[in-house]
Every structure is written in structure tokens, then in C-alpha cells.
Amino acid sequence: MRIAEVIVFAPIAHPLSYLIPEHLQWVIEPGSLVNISLGRTKKMGLVIGVKEGDPHALAYTLKPIVGTVYDVPITNETLIRLYFWISRYYICSLFSVLDAAIPTVIRKNIPLKLTTYLQLSPHIDGTIDAQKLPKQYEALEFLKKNSPIAKSQFLELFSRNILDALLRKNIIYETFRREERLAYSLPGLINPRAYDIQLTPEQLAVIRSVGESLERKAFRVHLLHGVTGSGKTEVYIELMRRVLEGGGSVLYLLPELALTAQVVEKIRSRLEGFPLWIWHSGLSDGERRDAWLGALEQGASIMVGARSALFLPINNLRLIIVDEEHESAYKQSENPRYHGRDVAVYRAQLEGATCLLGSATPSLESIFNTRFKNYQLESLTHRIDHRPLPPVHVVDMRHSLGETKRILSPLLLKKIGERVEKKEQTILFLNRRGYATTVLCKNCDFIATCPHCSLPLTFHRTINQCLCHFCSYRESLRGKCPKCGSPEIFHSGMGTQKVEQLVKELFPAATVARIDSDVMGKRHEFIHILNHFREGKIDILVGTQMIGKGLDFPKVTLVGLINADGSLNQQDFRANERTFQLLVQVAGRSGRGEYGGEVVLQTHIPGNETIFLAKNTNFEEFIAKELDLRKRFSYPPYRHIIHCNLSGIDPVTTEIFAKDFIRQLEGVFGENTADVEIRGPTLSPIEKIQDHYRYSVLIFTPSVSRICEKMSAFRQSITLPPAMTLCIDVDAQDFM
Ligand code: ADP
Ligand code: ZN
Ligand code: ZN
């Protein structure tokens, strides 16, 4: 008899065995979704293995599998190994991985959406009299040229009576086909410069090097470090073409949904004829299903997606591209807390495929891996046509007074004015990480904070209320300070709305538009604004760093960075790295066309070294300095950090438990060994969220793989007091 190992979609730690009934012998394979019974309940499960066995030899009776959800496996053994690896490395349950990896719409098995087509019969009895039945005759002649045709399309041209008559006479019959929806097809998007491109010698060298790995069909990671505007996308497209023409498929990952539209249209126009699917959290159920099944069935296809696309059962996957690989958006902030870039590398290894990481500002982790592991470094050192990188003017904002000057320095104002006159374009960026519009008292330094979270409230003009972004607590704006009664309460900081308003006032002749998370949510509006900007109908675009990545607008000759240093004040050892990346990426949007460009960078710490190095795009020196610093403190990439966050309602018991937690950890690992160093507990930078007090414990280790098994056992062994939660975040990106 055959016995299946099944992981149940329920919080159960281990796979369970089920008997495969006779009629399902040849249907069930690893990757099959099955219905089973567990106790008295009906559940769904995923078959992860099948073996021969004698059920009578067991001390207990095995239940049979009730049935399959699909008649084909919807995932495969490689992906099953990936689920296990994620669960092990990121110290989370297999259930949480499956829950993230196999979306509910795939588990639901809704019947496929079928479209009715009309097909001309092969043998038509008799003909239609063109004189007596002219309409039917016309329809038949039409069908002779256009069969098969969607029924709905036919009915746009001919009446239902004609259709019924032709069906009755067996001249045509109905067939059903799955409708191929192309998710996220945006016909409205203007094609960015679709002409024939002569690749540069630098681009060709990268293609040759990565191409060798593709031909060898063995696992290899390449890191492409290409300055902004050096033509990385063209390199990706050429490599994709090679893979597709050889029958392989490509997975192309992007950190942000916002970037998808422009890139997708570019790829689609260059690689016509190859199926392209899109995968991200904003898709409808139908679109998800189509993309999943499309990936499963079709070889030689392109999948463009956010990190969760890593779980798609892509047929003959040969190349994974991770664009903007330095982005922390690749890290999932809830269970399973995996890093998309690292899972991409592991999946490529399992598939024996090539993995290409790309960025203008690679992460220290990846640079480290090119030096101490086997990653191959590729470089594009010049912009296309040897356009210079734009000069950067650093403006000291420490002494600027007054509402306007606090936001826009005289230099930036002057330069915007020049652009408006010359009909060139400007982008103004706001670093969201740094600023929020907080409410302060000038008299006593009171800051409006959320009573449930230890965070300043943000003032929103549109609703005229202060809002907590962690728990949605709202408070109406008060006329006077609740602490000292002074009426001198005001909003500090700035939002995109405020900058937009100010720029409109100062430059009434210019057309100003704004892109931030409000607009980003509405994809058509977003595309609309980008199109207008590309066509030159917008002079000044105001936005957050979200639009700082990847966009390519040749007529932008000025980029203003309104508050460059925001992210430097963060209590995080990656603060320098994040700031450097942000400044270089954002500056890289300027001067991409033939007109040249410049950047104005406003800061309160003009002497800061990171700002200085970013101003000169001195990547090498930044890396050398920062790696040195990380090495001295044994921070990543020299060691990994596992961040354990404990939170509870009562501050005292939470602290006591956090201390106890450390003692137990030390019991498992011994006090600091070569393998682990334990630090903490400390109150987290955000000490309270939604009335829960938070403590951090950090575990430093040179190798997660060496300790994750022990950690996992430890996690299962501890009992949390009621109302206490524990989050374990391996390779954490966020320590707040
Ligand atoms: P990156 O991703 O490195 O910032 P892109 O791939 O967006 O750069 O390329 C910048 C611009 O240069 C794009 O408009 C692109 O079409 C163009 N480009 C890229 N390679 C070439 C080439 N070999 N010849 C001419 N134009 C190119
Ligand atoms: Zn006050
Ligand atoms: Zn709150």
C-alpha cells in the first residue's frame, strides 16, 4: 500500500501519515493538495512525500485520504524543501510557511473561469441561402474567417436569434476554454523608449559572465553593481531573452509594487510572444489563480513579482533576478519572517539555477558575500553614453528660519525657478523615515504622543486630527497645550501635502503633482501621474522615497532632497547604510537624459561622513568604512542577529519574564560561546505598542544554521505567561 506524508493546514508541528486509497493511487504525488479528516474535522493538507508501507504492521490504523483538490500537484518537491528550509532557518512553524506559500485562493479550488467560444463545425450540412437568410449567411461567412471566436464577441456583431439558428442547424458548436487574463496589463502606460538598443561593452561583459552560468546550468550567484542609469534593466532583459529562447523560465523580483508598471511594460515590449505573469498582494483571486496555474503549466515564461512570488511553482526555472536587492522591503515583517533575497538565493540553489542580484547600492551583506563567499561581482561603472552622475549641492539647514525656508532653502528655490522657466522637470523627495508632522508646544516642549504606543502622533490636515500609525488612535487637534495650557501649540515637520501646497503657492505657473502612499494605493491614478510626468505635462513632482527607486525620466534635471538626514537618527546599526542608499538612489533620478542634471541635498548635519560620501557617490570608500565599523562591533554581515521581541501588558512582569527568558537561553547555549552572544533585555526603542510593553533580546551568531535547531527546540519548550507574545526575527532588519 502507498502511504502519504501530509502536512495539515493547521498548527500541527509534524507531518501525519495517511493511506492512499486504491482509486487515488496514481493521482497523489508530492505537491498534491488533499482533503483529509483530522479527529472529527475535515481539513486540507499538502502531500510532501509518498512511500510504500504495510499499514497492518503499524500499531494504529491509518485513515485514508478523502480526495484530491486538483487532479495535478500544485507545487513540487523543490518547493517543499524550500518550505522546510524556511521553517528551520527562520525558526517558525511549517504551518506559517505553508500559509504564506500557498494562498487561500489556490486552496479553495473555485472552478476555473471558462469562456464560451463558438467553433465552426467541420462538416456543414447544406448551405444557407444568401437571398432568403442574408443575416445568417453573413454570420456564416464571418465565422469561416474568424472561427473560433468568443461568444460574447460574436454577440456584439450578430443577434442572439442568428446564433440560435446556427447552433440549431449544427453549423457551429460551443466550446469552453480557460480565459487567459493577463494580470496587471496596463495598456495606458506609455512605453519608455522602445527603440533598438546597442548594448555597451560593459553591458555585454556582464551578460557574457552571467550567460556562462546560465549555460553551465549549475547554481551560481552574481551580484550586479551598476551605478544609477547604467542600463541594468537592459542587461536583465537580454539575459531573460536567452533563458526564454532556451525554453527556461525567469522569476524577476522587485521590492515595491510601485515599480512594477514601468518595468512590466518595458519587458513586455521587448520580449513579445513570451507569456508574462505578475504576482503581488494587490491581485484579485482570479488573477492569482491564473498566474499560479500559468506558472505551473507554461515553460519559457516570465514571472514578475514581489517576494511572495518565490513560492510559485515555476516550470523549468533557470534564472532568478532580484532587483534593488538592498531593499529592506524584501524582508517580511510577519511570520514567516523570511528575507526575499536570501530565499531567492536558496531557491536558485535548489533548482540549480542562476541568481542575479542587482543594485546601484548593494547591501553590505551581498558585497561581503562577493568577498568571502562565492558570489561573483559584476560592475557597470558608467552611465549610458557616459553621462556624468549629477553634481550634488549640500545645503546646511541648521540656520534656516521661517516656515518656507525651513522646508525649501533659497538655493533649492532658485534652482526650481530656473527649471520652471526652462521647461525642465524637478522631483522633490521627502524622506518619510525621518519626519512626521508632530504636534509640539513651543512653551514646554510637550509632544503629542499616543497613549497606547510610545510614539508621536502625526497630524493629518485632511481629517484635521492627530493619528497614531501603529494603532489608529485618533485625537482631535487641541487649541492649547494639555500640559502647560499655552496656546503656542504648532505642527512641526512636514508631509508631502505640505510641500506640494507650498510649491504651488511659490510657483503658480508650474504644474505640480504629488505621489505618496495615498496615491500609490490607486494604481490607475499612479500610472496616470507617471504618464503625465513623462509627457512633460507636470513640471514638479513631489513624493516620498518610494518613488526614488528605479524610475527613469530623461527630462528630470533637478532632484531636491528636502530632508536628507532623517534616517541617520534611527537607533539602528544600519542607519548609515540606509541613508547612503537612499541618497544615492534618489540623486540617481536626475540627469538621466541628454540634458544633464543636478541635485540639491538639504541637511542639518552637513559635516556627516555618510552624507559626504553619498554626495560623491563614493561607494568603495563607504563600503570600506562601513565594513570596518561592522567588523569592529561584530555586527552583520560579520555575524547574524536574531532579534527576540517580548511584549506584554504589564511592564513589570514583562521585564521579569524577559530576564528569565535570557536565563533560559543561557541554559541552552551556555553564557557567551563562540557560537552565540546574548544581549539584553532592553526596552525596545518603541517601548509600547497598543498598550503592550516591549523588550528586546538580541542573539548574535556567526552561523544561524548551526543554532537554529536548538533555538527551535527552545522556542517549543518555553511556556509564555498569558497575554505575553514572543516574536523571533532571524536576520532582523527592524529593531524598533
Ligand atoms: P538602471 O536600471 O541601471 O538605473 P536603466 O536600465 O533604467 O538603468 O537604463 C537607463 C536608461 O538608459 C534607460 O532609458 C534605458 O533604456 C537606456 N539604455 C540602457 N542601455 C542602453 C544602451 N545600451 N544604449 C542606449 N540606451 C540604453
Ligand atoms: Zn506646553
Ligand atoms: Zn498608538
mmCIF file with all atom_site columns, C-alpha atoms in Angstrom, residues 252-423:
data_model
loop_
_atom_site.group_PDB
_atom_site.id
_atom_site.type_symbol
_atom_site.label_atom_id
_atom_site.label_alt_id
_atom_site.label_comp_id
_atom_site.label_asym_id
_atom_site.label_entity_id
_atom_site.label_seq_id
_atom_site.pdbx_PDB_ins_code
_atom_site.Cartn_x
_atom_site.Cartn_y
_atom_site.Cartn_z
_atom_site.occupancy
_atom_site.B_iso_or_equiv
_atom_site.pdbx_formal_charge
_atom_site.auth_seq_id
_atom_site.auth_comp_id
_atom_site.auth_asym_id
_atom_site.auth_atom_id
_atom_site.pdbx_PDB_model_num
ATOM 1   C CA . TYR A 1 252 ? 12.035 38.674 -11.694 1.00 0.00 ? 252 TYR A CA 1
ATOM 2   C CA . LEU A 1 253 ? 11.605 40.069 -8.186  1.00 0.00 ? 253 LEU A CA 1
ATOM 3   C CA . LEU A 1 254 ? 11.010 43.696 -7.267  1.00 0.00 ? 254 LEU A CA 1
ATOM 4   C CA . PRO A 1 255 ? 10.747 45.157 -3.797  1.00 0.00 ? 255 PRO A CA 1
ATOM 5   C CA . GLU A 1 256 ? 7.841  47.501 -4.461  1.00 0.00 ? 256 GLU A CA 1
ATOM 6   C CA . LEU A 1 257 ? 4.623  47.183 -6.315  1.00 0.00 ? 257 LEU A CA 1
ATOM 7   C CA . ALA A 1 258 ? 5.048  50.786 -7.433  1.00 0.00 ? 258 ALA A CA 1
ATOM 8   C CA . LEU A 1 259 ? 7.900  49.858 -9.732  1.00 0.00 ? 259 LEU A CA 1
ATOM 9   C CA . THR A 1 260 ? 6.054  47.083 -11.499 1.00 0.00 ? 260 THR A CA 1
ATOM 10  C CA . ALA A 1 261 ? 4.113  49.023 -14.085 1.00 0.00 ? 261 ALA A CA 1
ATOM 11  C CA . GLN A 1 262 ? 7.039  50.697 -15.779 1.00 0.00 ? 262 GLN A CA 1
ATOM 12  C CA . VAL A 1 263 ? 9.212  47.606 -15.751 1.00 0.00 ? 263 VAL A CA 1
ATOM 13  C CA . VAL A 1 264 ? 6.468  45.289 -16.907 1.00 0.00 ? 264 VAL A CA 1
ATOM 14  C CA . GLU A 1 265 ? 5.631  47.402 -19.910 1.00 0.00 ? 265 GLU A CA 1
ATOM 15  C CA . LYS A 1 266 ? 9.288  47.570 -20.813 1.00 0.00 ? 266 LYS A CA 1
ATOM 16  C CA . ILE A 1 267 ? 9.770  43.813 -20.585 1.00 0.00 ? 267 ILE A CA 1
ATOM 17  C CA . ARG A 1 268 ? 6.558  43.117 -22.414 1.00 0.00 ? 268 ARG A CA 1
ATOM 18  C CA . SER A 1 269 ? 7.505  45.332 -25.313 1.00 0.00 ? 269 SER A CA 1
ATOM 19  C CA . ARG A 1 270 ? 10.954 43.774 -25.611 1.00 0.00 ? 270 ARG A CA 1
ATOM 20  C CA . LEU A 1 271 ? 10.069 40.149 -25.122 1.00 0.00 ? 271 LEU A CA 1
ATOM 21  C CA . GLU A 1 272 ? 6.884  39.906 -27.096 1.00 0.00 ? 272 GLU A CA 1
ATOM 22  C CA . GLY A 1 273 ? 5.495  36.446 -27.567 1.00 0.00 ? 273 GLY A CA 1
ATOM 23  C CA . PHE A 1 274 ? 6.595  35.017 -24.225 1.00 0.00 ? 274 PHE A CA 1
ATOM 24  C CA . PRO A 1 275 ? 3.926  34.685 -21.550 1.00 0.00 ? 275 PRO A CA 1
ATOM 25  C CA . LEU A 1 276 ? 4.373  37.155 -18.726 1.00 0.00 ? 276 LEU A CA 1
ATOM 26  C CA . TRP A 1 277 ? 2.680  36.818 -15.354 1.00 0.00 ? 277 TRP A CA 1
ATOM 27  C CA . ILE A 1 278 ? 2.510  39.186 -12.450 1.00 0.00 ? 278 ILE A CA 1
ATOM 28  C CA . TRP A 1 279 ? 2.322  38.380 -8.791  1.00 0.00 ? 279 TRP A CA 1
ATOM 29  C CA . HIS A 1 280 ? 1.822  40.716 -5.860  1.00 0.00 ? 280 HIS A CA 1
ATOM 30  C CA . SER A 1 281 ? -0.507 41.240 -2.953  1.00 0.00 ? 281 SER A CA 1
ATOM 31  C CA . GLY A 1 282 ? -2.856 43.561 -4.814  1.00 0.00 ? 282 GLY A CA 1
ATOM 32  C CA . LEU A 1 283 ? -4.146 40.920 -7.250  1.00 0.00 ? 283 LEU A CA 1
ATOM 33  C CA . SER A 1 284 ? -7.687 39.652 -7.369  1.00 0.00 ? 284 SER A CA 1
ATOM 34  C CA . ASP A 1 285 ? -8.319 35.972 -6.647  1.00 0.00 ? 285 ASP A CA 1
ATOM 35  C CA . GLY A 1 286 ? -8.828 35.254 -10.316 1.00 0.00 ? 286 GLY A CA 1
ATOM 36  C CA . GLU A 1 287 ? -5.587 36.910 -11.295 1.00 0.00 ? 287 GLU A CA 1
ATOM 37  C CA . ARG A 1 288 ? -3.700 34.982 -8.645  1.00 0.00 ? 288 ARG A CA 1
ATOM 38  C CA . ARG A 1 289 ? -5.081 31.721 -9.790  1.00 0.00 ? 289 ARG A CA 1
ATOM 39  C CA . ASP A 1 290 ? -4.264 32.418 -13.400 1.00 0.00 ? 290 ASP A CA 1
ATOM 40  C CA . ALA A 1 291 ? -0.713 33.373 -12.524 1.00 0.00 ? 291 ALA A CA 1
ATOM 41  C CA . TRP A 1 292 ? -0.233 30.281 -10.340 1.00 0.00 ? 292 TRP A CA 1
ATOM 42  C CA . LEU A 1 293 ? -1.608 27.865 -12.912 1.00 0.00 ? 293 LEU A CA 1
ATOM 43  C CA . GLY A 1 294 ? 0.163  29.707 -15.696 1.00 0.00 ? 294 GLY A CA 1
ATOM 44  C CA . ALA A 1 295 ? 3.481  29.295 -13.907 1.00 0.00 ? 295 ALA A CA 1
ATOM 45  C CA . LEU A 1 296 ? 2.745  25.626 -13.298 1.00 0.00 ? 296 LEU A CA 1
ATOM 46  C CA . GLU A 1 297 ? 1.785  24.782 -16.848 1.00 0.00 ? 297 GLU A CA 1
ATOM 47  C CA . GLN A 1 298 ? 3.798  27.020 -19.100 1.00 0.00 ? 298 GLN A CA 1
ATOM 48  C CA . GLY A 1 299 ? 7.502  26.764 -19.674 1.00 0.00 ? 299 GLY A CA 1
ATOM 49  C CA . ALA A 1 300 ? 9.500  29.653 -21.156 1.00 0.00 ? 300 ALA A CA 1
ATOM 50  C CA . SER A 1 301 ? 7.567  32.262 -19.231 1.00 0.00 ? 301 SER A CA 1
ATOM 51  C CA . ILE A 1 302 ? 8.354  35.357 -17.199 1.00 0.00 ? 302 ILE A CA 1
ATOM 52  C CA . MET A 1 303 ? 7.048  35.924 -13.703 1.00 0.00 ? 303 MET A CA 1
ATOM 53  C CA . VAL A 1 304 ? 7.382  39.425 -12.319 1.00 0.00 ? 304 VAL A CA 1
ATOM 54  C CA . GLY A 1 305 ? 6.562  39.676 -8.674  1.00 0.00 ? 305 GLY A CA 1
ATOM 55  C CA . ALA A 1 306 ? 7.021  40.766 -5.109  1.00 0.00 ? 306 ALA A CA 1
ATOM 56  C CA . ARG A 1 307 ? 8.786  38.472 -2.645  1.00 0.00 ? 307 ARG A CA 1
ATOM 57  C CA . SER A 1 308 ? 5.874  36.040 -2.304  1.00 0.00 ? 308 SER A CA 1
ATOM 58  C CA . ALA A 1 309 ? 6.374  35.098 -5.977  1.00 0.00 ? 309 ALA A CA 1
ATOM 59  C CA . LEU A 1 310 ? 9.249  32.984 -4.648  1.00 0.00 ? 310 LEU A CA 1
ATOM 60  C CA . PHE A 1 311 ? 6.682  30.341 -3.762  1.00 0.00 ? 311 PHE A CA 1
ATOM 61  C CA . LEU A 1 312 ? 5.250  29.942 -7.256  1.00 0.00 ? 312 LEU A CA 1
ATOM 62  C CA . PRO A 1 313 ? 5.685  26.540 -8.888  1.00 0.00 ? 313 PRO A CA 1
ATOM 63  C CA . ILE A 1 314 ? 7.545  27.926 -11.891 1.00 0.00 ? 314 ILE A CA 1
ATOM 64  C CA . ASN A 1 315 ? 8.113  25.443 -14.657 1.00 0.00 ? 315 ASN A CA 1
ATOM 65  C CA . ASN A 1 316 ? 11.799 24.978 -15.549 1.00 0.00 ? 316 ASN A CA 1
ATOM 66  C CA . LEU A 1 317 ? 13.048 27.955 -13.568 1.00 0.00 ? 317 LEU A CA 1
ATOM 67  C CA . ARG A 1 318 ? 16.524 28.885 -14.821 1.00 0.00 ? 318 ARG A CA 1
ATOM 68  C CA . LEU A 1 319 ? 17.090 32.456 -13.684 1.00 0.00 ? 319 LEU A CA 1
ATOM 69  C CA . ILE A 1 320 ? 16.023 34.476 -10.645 1.00 0.00 ? 320 ILE A CA 1
ATOM 70  C CA . ILE A 1 321 ? 16.663 38.217 -10.768 1.00 0.00 ? 321 ILE A CA 1
ATOM 71  C CA . VAL A 1 322 ? 16.429 40.178 -7.530  1.00 0.00 ? 322 VAL A CA 1
ATOM 72  C CA . ASP A 1 323 ? 16.297 43.834 -8.499  1.00 0.00 ? 323 ASP A CA 1
ATOM 73  C CA . GLU A 1 324 ? 17.148 46.528 -5.920  1.00 0.00 ? 324 GLU A CA 1
ATOM 74  C CA . GLU A 1 325 ? 18.491 43.719 -3.794  1.00 0.00 ? 325 GLU A CA 1
ATOM 75  C CA . HIS A 1 326 ? 19.474 46.091 -0.967  1.00 0.00 ? 326 HIS A CA 1
ATOM 76  C CA . GLU A 1 327 ? 15.863 46.978 -0.194  1.00 0.00 ? 327 GLU A CA 1
ATOM 77  C CA . SER A 1 328 ? 14.681 46.090 3.285   1.00 0.00 ? 328 SER A CA 1
ATOM 78  C CA . ALA A 1 329 ? 11.192 45.701 1.808   1.00 0.00 ? 329 ALA A CA 1
ATOM 79  C CA . TYR A 1 330 ? 12.344 42.194 0.816   1.00 0.00 ? 330 TYR A CA 1
ATOM 80  C CA . LYS A 1 331 ? 12.122 41.211 4.473   1.00 0.00 ? 331 LYS A CA 1
ATOM 81  C CA . GLN A 1 332 ? 8.703  40.066 5.568   1.00 0.00 ? 332 GLN A CA 1
ATOM 82  C CA . SER A 1 333 ? 7.658  41.709 8.803   1.00 0.00 ? 333 SER A CA 1
ATOM 83  C CA . GLU A 1 334 ? 5.326  38.969 9.995   1.00 0.00 ? 334 GLU A CA 1
ATOM 84  C CA . ASN A 1 335 ? 5.663  35.209 10.256  1.00 0.00 ? 335 ASN A CA 1
ATOM 85  C CA . PRO A 1 336 ? 7.340  33.662 8.367   1.00 0.00 ? 336 PRO A CA 1
ATOM 86  C CA . ARG A 1 337 ? 9.872  36.480 8.645   1.00 0.00 ? 337 ARG A CA 1
ATOM 87  C CA . TYR A 1 338 ? 11.925 35.498 5.617   1.00 0.00 ? 338 TYR A CA 1
ATOM 88  C CA . HIS A 1 339 ? 14.226 37.673 3.571   1.00 0.00 ? 339 HIS A CA 1
ATOM 89  C CA . GLY A 1 340 ? 13.180 37.513 -0.075  1.00 0.00 ? 340 GLY A CA 1
ATOM 90  C CA . ARG A 1 341 ? 16.708 37.970 -1.371  1.00 0.00 ? 341 ARG A CA 1
ATOM 91  C CA . ASP A 1 342 ? 18.117 35.158 0.724   1.00 0.00 ? 342 ASP A CA 1
ATOM 92  C CA . VAL A 1 343 ? 15.265 32.807 -0.079  1.00 0.00 ? 343 VAL A CA 1
ATOM 93  C CA . ALA A 1 344 ? 15.805 33.629 -3.772  1.00 0.00 ? 344 ALA A CA 1
ATOM 94  C CA . VAL A 1 345 ? 19.411 32.527 -3.451  1.00 0.00 ? 345 VAL A CA 1
ATOM 95  C CA . TYR A 1 346 ? 18.403 29.343 -1.678  1.00 0.00 ? 346 TYR A CA 1
ATOM 96  C CA . ARG A 1 347 ? 15.718 28.528 -4.205  1.00 0.00 ? 347 ARG A CA 1
ATOM 97  C CA . ALA A 1 348 ? 18.182 29.052 -7.056  1.00 0.00 ? 348 ALA A CA 1
ATOM 98  C CA . GLN A 1 349 ? 20.475 26.612 -5.299  1.00 0.00 ? 349 GLN A CA 1
ATOM 99  C CA . LEU A 1 350 ? 17.727 24.014 -5.027  1.00 0.00 ? 350 LEU A CA 1
ATOM 100 C CA . GLU A 1 351 ? 16.819 24.485 -8.694  1.00 0.00 ? 351 GLU A CA 1
ATOM 101 C CA . GLY A 1 352 ? 20.421 24.521 -9.887  1.00 0.00 ? 352 GLY A CA 1
ATOM 102 C CA . ALA A 1 353 ? 19.614 27.921 -11.395 1.00 0.00 ? 353 ALA A CA 1
ATOM 103 C CA . THR A 1 354 ? 21.402 31.243 -11.718 1.00 0.00 ? 354 THR A CA 1
ATOM 104 C CA . CYS A 1 355 ? 20.583 34.023 -9.293  1.00 0.00 ? 355 CYS A CA 1
ATOM 105 C CA . LEU A 1 356 ? 21.315 37.621 -10.277 1.00 0.00 ? 356 LEU A CA 1
ATOM 106 C CA . LEU A 1 357 ? 21.159 40.279 -7.565  1.00 0.00 ? 357 LEU A CA 1
ATOM 107 C CA . GLY A 1 358 ? 21.227 43.847 -8.828  1.00 0.00 ? 358 GLY A CA 1
ATOM 108 C CA . SER A 1 359 ? 21.507 47.313 -7.336  1.00 0.00 ? 359 SER A CA 1
ATOM 109 C CA . ALA A 1 360 ? 23.217 50.686 -7.640  1.00 0.00 ? 360 ALA A CA 1
ATOM 110 C CA . THR A 1 361 ? 23.859 50.440 -3.911  1.00 0.00 ? 361 THR A CA 1
ATOM 111 C CA . PRO A 1 362 ? 24.257 46.766 -2.987  1.00 0.00 ? 362 PRO A CA 1
ATOM 112 C CA . SER A 1 363 ? 23.742 45.737 0.616   1.00 0.00 ? 363 SER A CA 1
ATOM 113 C CA . LEU A 1 364 ? 26.769 45.175 2.801   1.00 0.00 ? 364 LEU A CA 1
ATOM 114 C CA . GLU A 1 365 ? 25.676 41.561 3.133   1.00 0.00 ? 365 GLU A CA 1
ATOM 115 C CA . SER A 1 366 ? 25.913 40.956 -0.604  1.00 0.00 ? 366 SER A CA 1
ATOM 116 C CA . ILE A 1 367 ? 29.176 42.834 -1.003  1.00 0.00 ? 367 ILE A CA 1
ATOM 117 C CA . PHE A 1 368 ? 30.555 40.774 1.874   1.00 0.00 ? 368 PHE A CA 1
ATOM 118 C CA . ASN A 1 369 ? 29.439 37.626 0.066   1.00 0.00 ? 369 ASN A CA 1
ATOM 119 C CA . THR A 1 370 ? 31.365 38.618 -3.048  1.00 0.00 ? 370 THR A CA 1
ATOM 120 C CA . ARG A 1 371 ? 34.487 38.830 -0.925  1.00 0.00 ? 371 ARG A CA 1
ATOM 121 C CA . PHE A 1 372 ? 34.113 35.953 1.472   1.00 0.00 ? 372 PHE A CA 1
ATOM 122 C CA . LYS A 1 373 ? 31.664 33.651 -0.243  1.00 0.00 ? 373 LYS A CA 1
ATOM 123 C CA . ASN A 1 374 ? 31.168 32.571 -3.769  1.00 0.00 ? 374 ASN A CA 1
ATOM 124 C CA . TYR A 1 375 ? 29.128 35.453 -5.165  1.00 0.00 ? 375 TYR A CA 1
ATOM 125 C CA . GLN A 1 376 ? 30.504 36.773 -8.433  1.00 0.00 ? 376 GLN A CA 1
ATOM 126 C CA . LEU A 1 377 ? 30.725 40.573 -8.615  1.00 0.00 ? 377 LEU A CA 1
ATOM 127 C CA . GLU A 1 378 ? 29.744 42.256 -11.902 1.00 0.00 ? 378 GLU A CA 1
ATOM 128 C CA . SER A 1 379 ? 30.032 46.001 -12.444 1.00 0.00 ? 379 SER A CA 1
ATOM 129 C CA . LEU A 1 380 ? 28.561 48.693 -14.631 1.00 0.00 ? 380 LEU A CA 1
ATOM 130 C CA . THR A 1 381 ? 30.647 51.710 -13.752 1.00 0.00 ? 381 THR A CA 1
ATOM 131 C CA . HIS A 1 382 ? 29.344 54.240 -16.270 1.00 0.00 ? 382 HIS A CA 1
ATOM 132 C CA . ARG A 1 383 ? 26.038 55.756 -17.090 1.00 0.00 ? 383 ARG A CA 1
ATOM 133 C CA . ILE A 1 384 ? 24.738 55.147 -20.606 1.00 0.00 ? 384 ILE A CA 1
ATOM 134 C CA . ASP A 1 385 ? 26.504 57.404 -23.151 1.00 0.00 ? 385 ASP A CA 1
ATOM 135 C CA . HIS A 1 386 ? 28.975 58.273 -20.397 1.00 0.00 ? 386 HIS A CA 1
ATOM 136 C CA . ARG A 1 387 ? 26.559 60.786 -18.976 1.00 0.00 ? 387 ARG A CA 1
ATOM 137 C CA . PRO A 1 388 ? 28.060 62.166 -15.787 1.00 0.00 ? 388 PRO A CA 1
ATOM 138 C CA . LEU A 1 389 ? 26.480 61.472 -12.429 1.00 0.00 ? 389 LEU A CA 1
ATOM 139 C CA . PRO A 1 390 ? 24.767 64.693 -11.377 1.00 0.00 ? 390 PRO A CA 1
ATOM 140 C CA . PRO A 1 391 ? 26.673 67.139 -9.157  1.00 0.00 ? 391 PRO A CA 1
ATOM 141 C CA . VAL A 1 392 ? 25.252 67.337 -5.626  1.00 0.00 ? 392 VAL A CA 1
ATOM 142 C CA . HIS A 1 393 ? 24.982 70.615 -3.688  1.00 0.00 ? 393 HIS A CA 1
ATOM 143 C CA . VAL A 1 394 ? 24.796 70.134 0.057   1.00 0.00 ? 394 VAL A CA 1
ATOM 144 C CA . VAL A 1 395 ? 22.788 72.827 1.838   1.00 0.00 ? 395 VAL A CA 1
ATOM 145 C CA . ASP A 1 396 ? 23.164 73.425 5.573   1.00 0.00 ? 396 ASP A CA 1
ATOM 146 C CA . MET A 1 397 ? 19.659 73.812 7.000   1.00 0.00 ? 397 MET A CA 1
ATOM 147 C CA . ARG A 1 398 ? 20.682 74.434 10.628  1.00 0.00 ? 398 ARG A CA 1
ATOM 148 C CA . HIS A 1 399 ? 20.179 78.158 10.496  1.00 0.00 ? 399 HIS A CA 1
ATOM 149 C CA . SER A 1 400 ? 17.189 78.432 8.229   1.00 0.00 ? 400 SER A CA 1
ATOM 150 C CA . LEU A 1 401 ? 14.296 80.128 9.932   1.00 0.00 ? 401 LEU A CA 1
ATOM 151 C CA . GLY A 1 402 ? 10.746 80.725 8.893   1.00 0.00 ? 402 GLY A CA 1
ATOM 152 C CA . GLU A 1 403 ? 8.111  78.429 7.533   1.00 0.00 ? 403 GLU A CA 1
ATOM 153 C CA . THR A 1 404 ? 9.228  78.408 3.907   1.00 0.00 ? 404 THR A CA 1
ATOM 154 C CA . LYS A 1 405 ? 12.975 78.388 4.370   1.00 0.00 ? 405 LYS A CA 1
ATOM 155 C CA . ARG A 1 406 ? 12.733 75.544 6.849   1.00 0.00 ? 406 ARG A CA 1
ATOM 156 C CA . ILE A 1 407 ? 11.389 73.402 4.020   1.00 0.00 ? 407 ILE A CA 1
ATOM 157 C CA . LEU A 1 408 ? 12.886 74.892 0.855   1.00 0.00 ? 408 LEU A CA 1
ATOM 158 C CA . SER A 1 409 ? 16.288 76.580 1.006   1.00 0.00 ? 409 SER A CA 1
ATOM 159 C CA . PRO A 1 410 ? 16.972 79.665 -1.136  1.00 0.00 ? 410 PRO A CA 1
ATOM 160 C CA . LEU A 1 411 ? 19.304 77.606 -3.328  1.00 0.00 ? 411 LEU A CA 1
ATOM 161 C CA . LEU A 1 412 ? 16.671 74.956 -3.995  1.00 0.00 ? 412 LEU A CA 1
ATOM 162 C CA . LEU A 1 413 ? 14.056 77.635 -4.667  1.00 0.00 ? 413 LEU A CA 1
ATOM 163 C CA . LYS A 1 414 ? 16.326 79.359 -7.143  1.00 0.00 ? 414 LYS A CA 1
ATOM 164 C CA . LYS A 1 415 ? 17.052 76.127 -8.964  1.00 0.00 ? 415 LYS A CA 1
ATOM 165 C CA . ILE A 1 416 ? 13.405 75.106 -9.133  1.00 0.00 ? 416 ILE A CA 1
ATOM 166 C CA . GLY A 1 417 ? 12.647 78.559 -10.574 1.00 0.00 ? 417 GLY A CA 1
ATOM 167 C CA . GLU A 1 418 ? 15.250 78.049 -13.296 1.00 0.00 ? 418 GLU A CA 1
ATOM 168 C CA . ARG A 1 419 ? 13.759 74.687 -14.218 1.00 0.00 ? 419 ARG A CA 1
ATOM 169 C CA . VAL A 1 420 ? 10.258 76.076 -14.400 1.00 0.00 ? 420 VAL A CA 1
ATOM 170 C CA . GLU A 1 421 ? 11.486 78.801 -16.734 1.00 0.00 ? 421 GLU A CA 1
ATOM 171 C CA . LYS A 1 422 ? 13.405 76.391 -18.989 1.00 0.00 ? 422 LYS A CA 1
ATOM 172 C CA . LYS A 1 423 ? 10.509 73.909 -19.001 1.00 0.00 ? 423 LYS A CA 1
#
